[in-house]
XYZ file of C-alpha atoms in Angstrom:
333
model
C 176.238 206.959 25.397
C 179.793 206.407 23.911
C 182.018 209.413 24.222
C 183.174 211.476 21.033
C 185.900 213.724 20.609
C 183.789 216.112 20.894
C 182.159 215.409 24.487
C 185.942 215.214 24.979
C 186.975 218.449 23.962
C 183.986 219.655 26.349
C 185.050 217.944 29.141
C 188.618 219.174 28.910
C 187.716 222.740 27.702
C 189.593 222.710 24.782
C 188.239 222.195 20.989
C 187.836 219.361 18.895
C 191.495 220.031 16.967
C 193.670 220.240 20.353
C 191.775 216.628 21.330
C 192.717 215.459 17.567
C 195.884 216.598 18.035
C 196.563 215.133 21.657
C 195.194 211.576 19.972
C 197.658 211.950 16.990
C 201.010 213.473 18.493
C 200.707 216.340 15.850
C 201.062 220.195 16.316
C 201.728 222.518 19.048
C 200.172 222.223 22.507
C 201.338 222.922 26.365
C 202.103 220.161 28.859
C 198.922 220.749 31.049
C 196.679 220.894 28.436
C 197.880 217.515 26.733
C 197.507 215.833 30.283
C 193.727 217.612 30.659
C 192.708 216.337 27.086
C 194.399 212.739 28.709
C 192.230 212.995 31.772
C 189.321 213.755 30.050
C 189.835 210.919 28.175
C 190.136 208.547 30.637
C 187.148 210.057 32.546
C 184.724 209.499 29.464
C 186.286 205.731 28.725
C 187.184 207.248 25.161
C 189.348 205.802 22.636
C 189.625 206.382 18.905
C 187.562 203.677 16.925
C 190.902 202.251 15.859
C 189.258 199.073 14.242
C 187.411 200.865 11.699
C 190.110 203.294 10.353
C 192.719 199.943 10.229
C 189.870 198.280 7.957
C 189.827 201.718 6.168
C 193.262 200.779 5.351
C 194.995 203.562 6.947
C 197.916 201.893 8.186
C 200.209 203.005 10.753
C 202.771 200.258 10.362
C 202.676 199.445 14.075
C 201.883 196.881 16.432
C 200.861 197.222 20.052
C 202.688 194.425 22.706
C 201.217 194.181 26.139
C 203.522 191.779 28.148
C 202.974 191.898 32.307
C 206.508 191.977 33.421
C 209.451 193.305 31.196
C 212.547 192.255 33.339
C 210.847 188.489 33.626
C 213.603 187.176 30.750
C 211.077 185.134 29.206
C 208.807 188.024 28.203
C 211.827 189.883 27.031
C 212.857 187.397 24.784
C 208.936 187.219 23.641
C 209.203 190.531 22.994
C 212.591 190.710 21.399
C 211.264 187.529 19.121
C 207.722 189.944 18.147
C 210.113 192.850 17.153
C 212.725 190.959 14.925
C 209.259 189.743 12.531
C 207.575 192.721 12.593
C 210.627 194.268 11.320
C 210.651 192.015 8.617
C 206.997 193.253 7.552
C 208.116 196.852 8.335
C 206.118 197.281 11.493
C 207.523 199.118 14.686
C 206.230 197.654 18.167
C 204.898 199.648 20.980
C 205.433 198.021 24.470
C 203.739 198.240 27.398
C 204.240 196.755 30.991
C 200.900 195.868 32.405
C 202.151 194.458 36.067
C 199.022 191.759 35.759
C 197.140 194.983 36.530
C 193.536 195.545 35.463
C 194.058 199.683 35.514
C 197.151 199.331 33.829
C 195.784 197.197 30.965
C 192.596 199.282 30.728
C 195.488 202.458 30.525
C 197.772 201.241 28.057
C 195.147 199.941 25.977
C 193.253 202.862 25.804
C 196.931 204.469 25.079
C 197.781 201.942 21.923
C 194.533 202.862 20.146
C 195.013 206.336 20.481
C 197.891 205.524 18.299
C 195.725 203.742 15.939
C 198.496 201.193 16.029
C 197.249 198.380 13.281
C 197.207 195.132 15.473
C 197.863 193.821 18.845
C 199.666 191.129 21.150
C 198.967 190.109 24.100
C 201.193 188.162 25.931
C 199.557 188.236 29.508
C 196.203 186.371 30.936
C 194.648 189.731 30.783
C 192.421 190.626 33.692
C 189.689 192.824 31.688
C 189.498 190.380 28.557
C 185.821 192.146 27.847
C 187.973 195.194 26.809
C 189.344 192.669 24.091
C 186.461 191.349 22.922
C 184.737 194.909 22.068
C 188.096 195.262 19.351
C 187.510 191.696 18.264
C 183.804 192.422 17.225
C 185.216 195.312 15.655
C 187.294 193.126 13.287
C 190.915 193.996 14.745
C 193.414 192.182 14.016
C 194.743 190.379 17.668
C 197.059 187.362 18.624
C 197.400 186.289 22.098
C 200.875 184.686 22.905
C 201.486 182.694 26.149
C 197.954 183.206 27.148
C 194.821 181.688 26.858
C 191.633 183.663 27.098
C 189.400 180.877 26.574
C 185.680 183.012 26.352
C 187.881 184.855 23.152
C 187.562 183.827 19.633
C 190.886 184.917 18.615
C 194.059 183.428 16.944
C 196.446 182.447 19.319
C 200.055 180.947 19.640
C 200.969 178.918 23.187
C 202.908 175.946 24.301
C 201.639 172.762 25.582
C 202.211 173.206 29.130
C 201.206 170.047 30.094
C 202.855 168.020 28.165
C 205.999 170.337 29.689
C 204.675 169.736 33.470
C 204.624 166.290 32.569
C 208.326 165.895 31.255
C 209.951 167.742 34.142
C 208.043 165.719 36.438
C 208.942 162.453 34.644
C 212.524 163.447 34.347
C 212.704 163.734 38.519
C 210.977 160.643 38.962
C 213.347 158.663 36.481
C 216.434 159.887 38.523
C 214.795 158.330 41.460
C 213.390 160.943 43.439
C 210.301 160.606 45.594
C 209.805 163.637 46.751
C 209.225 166.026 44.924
C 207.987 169.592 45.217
C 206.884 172.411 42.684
C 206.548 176.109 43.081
C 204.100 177.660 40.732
C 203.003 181.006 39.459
C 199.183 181.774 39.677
C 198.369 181.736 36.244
C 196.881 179.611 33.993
C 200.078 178.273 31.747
C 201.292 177.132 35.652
C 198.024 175.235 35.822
C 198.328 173.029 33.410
C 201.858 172.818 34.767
C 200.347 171.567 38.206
C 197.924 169.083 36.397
C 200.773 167.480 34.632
C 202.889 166.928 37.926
C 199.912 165.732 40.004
C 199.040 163.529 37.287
C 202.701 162.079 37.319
C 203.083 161.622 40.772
C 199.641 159.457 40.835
C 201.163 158.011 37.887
C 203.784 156.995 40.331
C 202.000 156.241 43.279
C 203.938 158.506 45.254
C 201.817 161.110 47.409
C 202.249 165.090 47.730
C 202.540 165.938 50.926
C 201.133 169.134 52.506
C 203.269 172.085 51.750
C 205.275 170.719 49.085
C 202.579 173.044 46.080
C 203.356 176.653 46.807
C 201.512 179.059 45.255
C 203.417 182.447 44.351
C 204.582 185.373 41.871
C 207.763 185.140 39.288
C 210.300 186.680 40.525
C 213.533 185.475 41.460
C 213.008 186.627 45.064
C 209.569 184.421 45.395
C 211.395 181.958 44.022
C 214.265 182.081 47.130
C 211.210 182.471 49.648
C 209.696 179.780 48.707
C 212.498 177.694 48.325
C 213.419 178.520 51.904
C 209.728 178.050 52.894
C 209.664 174.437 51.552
C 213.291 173.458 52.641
C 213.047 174.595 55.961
C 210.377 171.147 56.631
C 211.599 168.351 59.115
C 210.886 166.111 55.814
C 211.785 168.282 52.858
C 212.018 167.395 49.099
C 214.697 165.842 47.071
C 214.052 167.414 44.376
C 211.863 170.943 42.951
C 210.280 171.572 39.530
C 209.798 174.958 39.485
C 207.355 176.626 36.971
C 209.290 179.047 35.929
C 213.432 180.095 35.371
C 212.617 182.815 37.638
C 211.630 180.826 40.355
C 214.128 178.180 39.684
C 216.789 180.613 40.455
C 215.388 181.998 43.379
C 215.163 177.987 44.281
C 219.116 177.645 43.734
C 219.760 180.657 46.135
C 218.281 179.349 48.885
C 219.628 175.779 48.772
C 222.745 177.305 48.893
C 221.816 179.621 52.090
C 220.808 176.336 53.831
C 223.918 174.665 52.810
C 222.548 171.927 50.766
C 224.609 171.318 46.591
C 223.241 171.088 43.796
C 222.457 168.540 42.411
C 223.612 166.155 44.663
C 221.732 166.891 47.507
C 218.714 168.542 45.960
C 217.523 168.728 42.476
C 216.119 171.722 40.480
C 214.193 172.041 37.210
C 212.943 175.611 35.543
C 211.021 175.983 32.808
C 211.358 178.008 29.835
C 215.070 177.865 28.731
C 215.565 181.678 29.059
C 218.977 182.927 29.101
C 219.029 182.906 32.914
C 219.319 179.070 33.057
C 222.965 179.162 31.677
C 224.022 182.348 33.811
C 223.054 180.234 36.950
C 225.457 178.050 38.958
C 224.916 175.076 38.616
C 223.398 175.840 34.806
C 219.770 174.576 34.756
C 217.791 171.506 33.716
C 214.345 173.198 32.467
C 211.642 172.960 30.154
C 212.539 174.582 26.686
C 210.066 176.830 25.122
C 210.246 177.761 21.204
C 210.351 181.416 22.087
C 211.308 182.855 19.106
C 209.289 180.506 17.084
C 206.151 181.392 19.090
C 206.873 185.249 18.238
C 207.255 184.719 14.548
C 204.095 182.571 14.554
C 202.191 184.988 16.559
C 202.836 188.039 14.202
C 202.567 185.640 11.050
C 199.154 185.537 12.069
C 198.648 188.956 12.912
C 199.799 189.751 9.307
C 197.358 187.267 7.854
C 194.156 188.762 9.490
C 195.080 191.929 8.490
C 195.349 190.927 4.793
C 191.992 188.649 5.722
C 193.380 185.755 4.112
C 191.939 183.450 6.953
C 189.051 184.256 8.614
C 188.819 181.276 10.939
C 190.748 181.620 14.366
C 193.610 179.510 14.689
C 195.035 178.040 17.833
C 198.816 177.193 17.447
C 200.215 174.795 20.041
C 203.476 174.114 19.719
C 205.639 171.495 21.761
C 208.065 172.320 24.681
C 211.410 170.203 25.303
C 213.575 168.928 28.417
C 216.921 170.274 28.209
C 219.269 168.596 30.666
C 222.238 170.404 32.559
C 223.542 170.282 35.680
C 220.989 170.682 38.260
C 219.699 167.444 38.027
C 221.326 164.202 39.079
C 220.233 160.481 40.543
C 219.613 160.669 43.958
C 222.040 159.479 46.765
C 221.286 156.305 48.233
């Protein structure tokens, strides 16, 4: 059976008012017993039905965000992007980090209805996405942003990654590079990534040899690892797309470790056009995503379920673009 407040309150050993006013922030209660009433909670899978009292109208003028790395620049400019429109439609946003981690998302959900926060964005692949779909049958308002959750009916605002796989790849090949290497995150944005630069190497008839696809997290340090990994073979690459600013960063430090320059002796391409690829040196050739257009459009749509003017799902895809610096160059004959 679904837990109530009150099996709740009986688990914790407190009454129904001290759970009510753990759940709403409100009155005067000790430390221990807020973090009982919080176990208790989490031991009985119980959240407030948040869905119905947001169709009861009983706004809170806040959003939930759930983004799976903070300090990864992209998601902070997501984030920072999500804030500035909500402001503009007088909603606060809650954050949380979710680390990619099921317990995590399952945590800070459960957390951001107990706020009976109004909608919700989520701007990571989501490893529970049945947790989702129980508020979507409910009829709350959700956007997913950088993500696809493809069993989901549910509005949602990405970039077409393969068409951005496919221009950094094509912009390698047309300064004459042969081989060429990519570093990708394992998540499904980086997959269509992949497709895109398999598809225009084949275009090119060139092959991929073994150990030049390597699989890893986005951090600048992966990044440098597996730069090091990959330019450390007897026949390494000219050139590396990396999926990711992160990575591409990571990729810079280690060419310069092994002694090779950028770009004349390797080339490096990022993706995302965060503010880290004009802080690096050389500054770097990526793939630019509309970042704080994909914000606005995600909570534009938020706002628009929640007045119900639309009740069909809508899937935004909007269109990345190269931007060319200085870690790119023709290859030496």
């Amino acid at each position: 059976m679904k837990a109530t407040i009150r099996s709740v309150a009986q688990e914790a050993g407190v009454s129904t008012t001290t759970v009510s006013k753990v759940i709403n922030h409100t009155g005067s209660i000790s430390e221990q017993t807020r973090k009982n009433v919080l176990a208790a909670m989490k031991k009985l899978n119980y959240s407030p039905d948040v869905a119905a009292a947001s169709l009861r109208g009983k706004r809170t003028k806040a959003f939930g965000l759930l983004v799976p790395d903070i300090s990864n620049p992209f998601y902070a400019e997501v984030a920072r992007s999500i804030e500035d429109r909500s402001h503009d439609f007088g909603y606060n946003v809650m954050m949380c980090n979710t680390d990619n981690d099921a317990e995590k998302e399952k945590n800070y959900l459960s957390l951001l209805t107990s706020q009976r926060i109004d909608g919700l964005v989520v701007a990571s692949a989501f490893r529970s996405p049945d947790l989702l779909e129980e508020m979507l049958d409910k009829g709350f308002p959700m956007v997913l942003i950088a993500s696809e959750i493809p069993k989901l009916s549910v509005n949602t605002v990405t970039v077409d990654d393969y068409k951005g796989g496919y221009l950094a790849t094509s912009h390698l090949l047309s300064l004459g590079h042969k081989k060429i290497a990519i570093i990708i995150e394992n998540v499904r944005s980086n997959a269509a990534r992949l497709a895109a630069f398999k598809e225009a190497m084949q275009e090119a008839d060139l092959p991929i040899p073994d150990g030049f696809i390597v699989k890893t997290e986005a951090a600048i340090q992966k990044g440098y690892e597996s730069g090091k990994k990959i330019l450390s073979m007897k026949e390494g690459p000219t050139a590396i797309f990396a999926c990711n600013d992160l990575l591409a960063a990571g990729v810079l430090q280690a060419a310069k470790e092994v002694g090779l320059n950028i770009p004349q002796d390797l080339s490096v391409v990022g993706f995302d056009n965060t503010v880290l690829s004009t802080t690096t040196s050389p500054m770097l050739t990526t793939i630019s995503q509309p970042i704080k257009l994909m914000g606005a459009k995600a909570v534009d749509l938020l706002i628009e379920e929640m007045k119900q003017e639309k009740g069909n799902k809508e899937r935004l895809l909007l269109s990345p673009e190269l931007i060319i610096r200085q870690s790119t160059a023709s290859i030496s004959i």
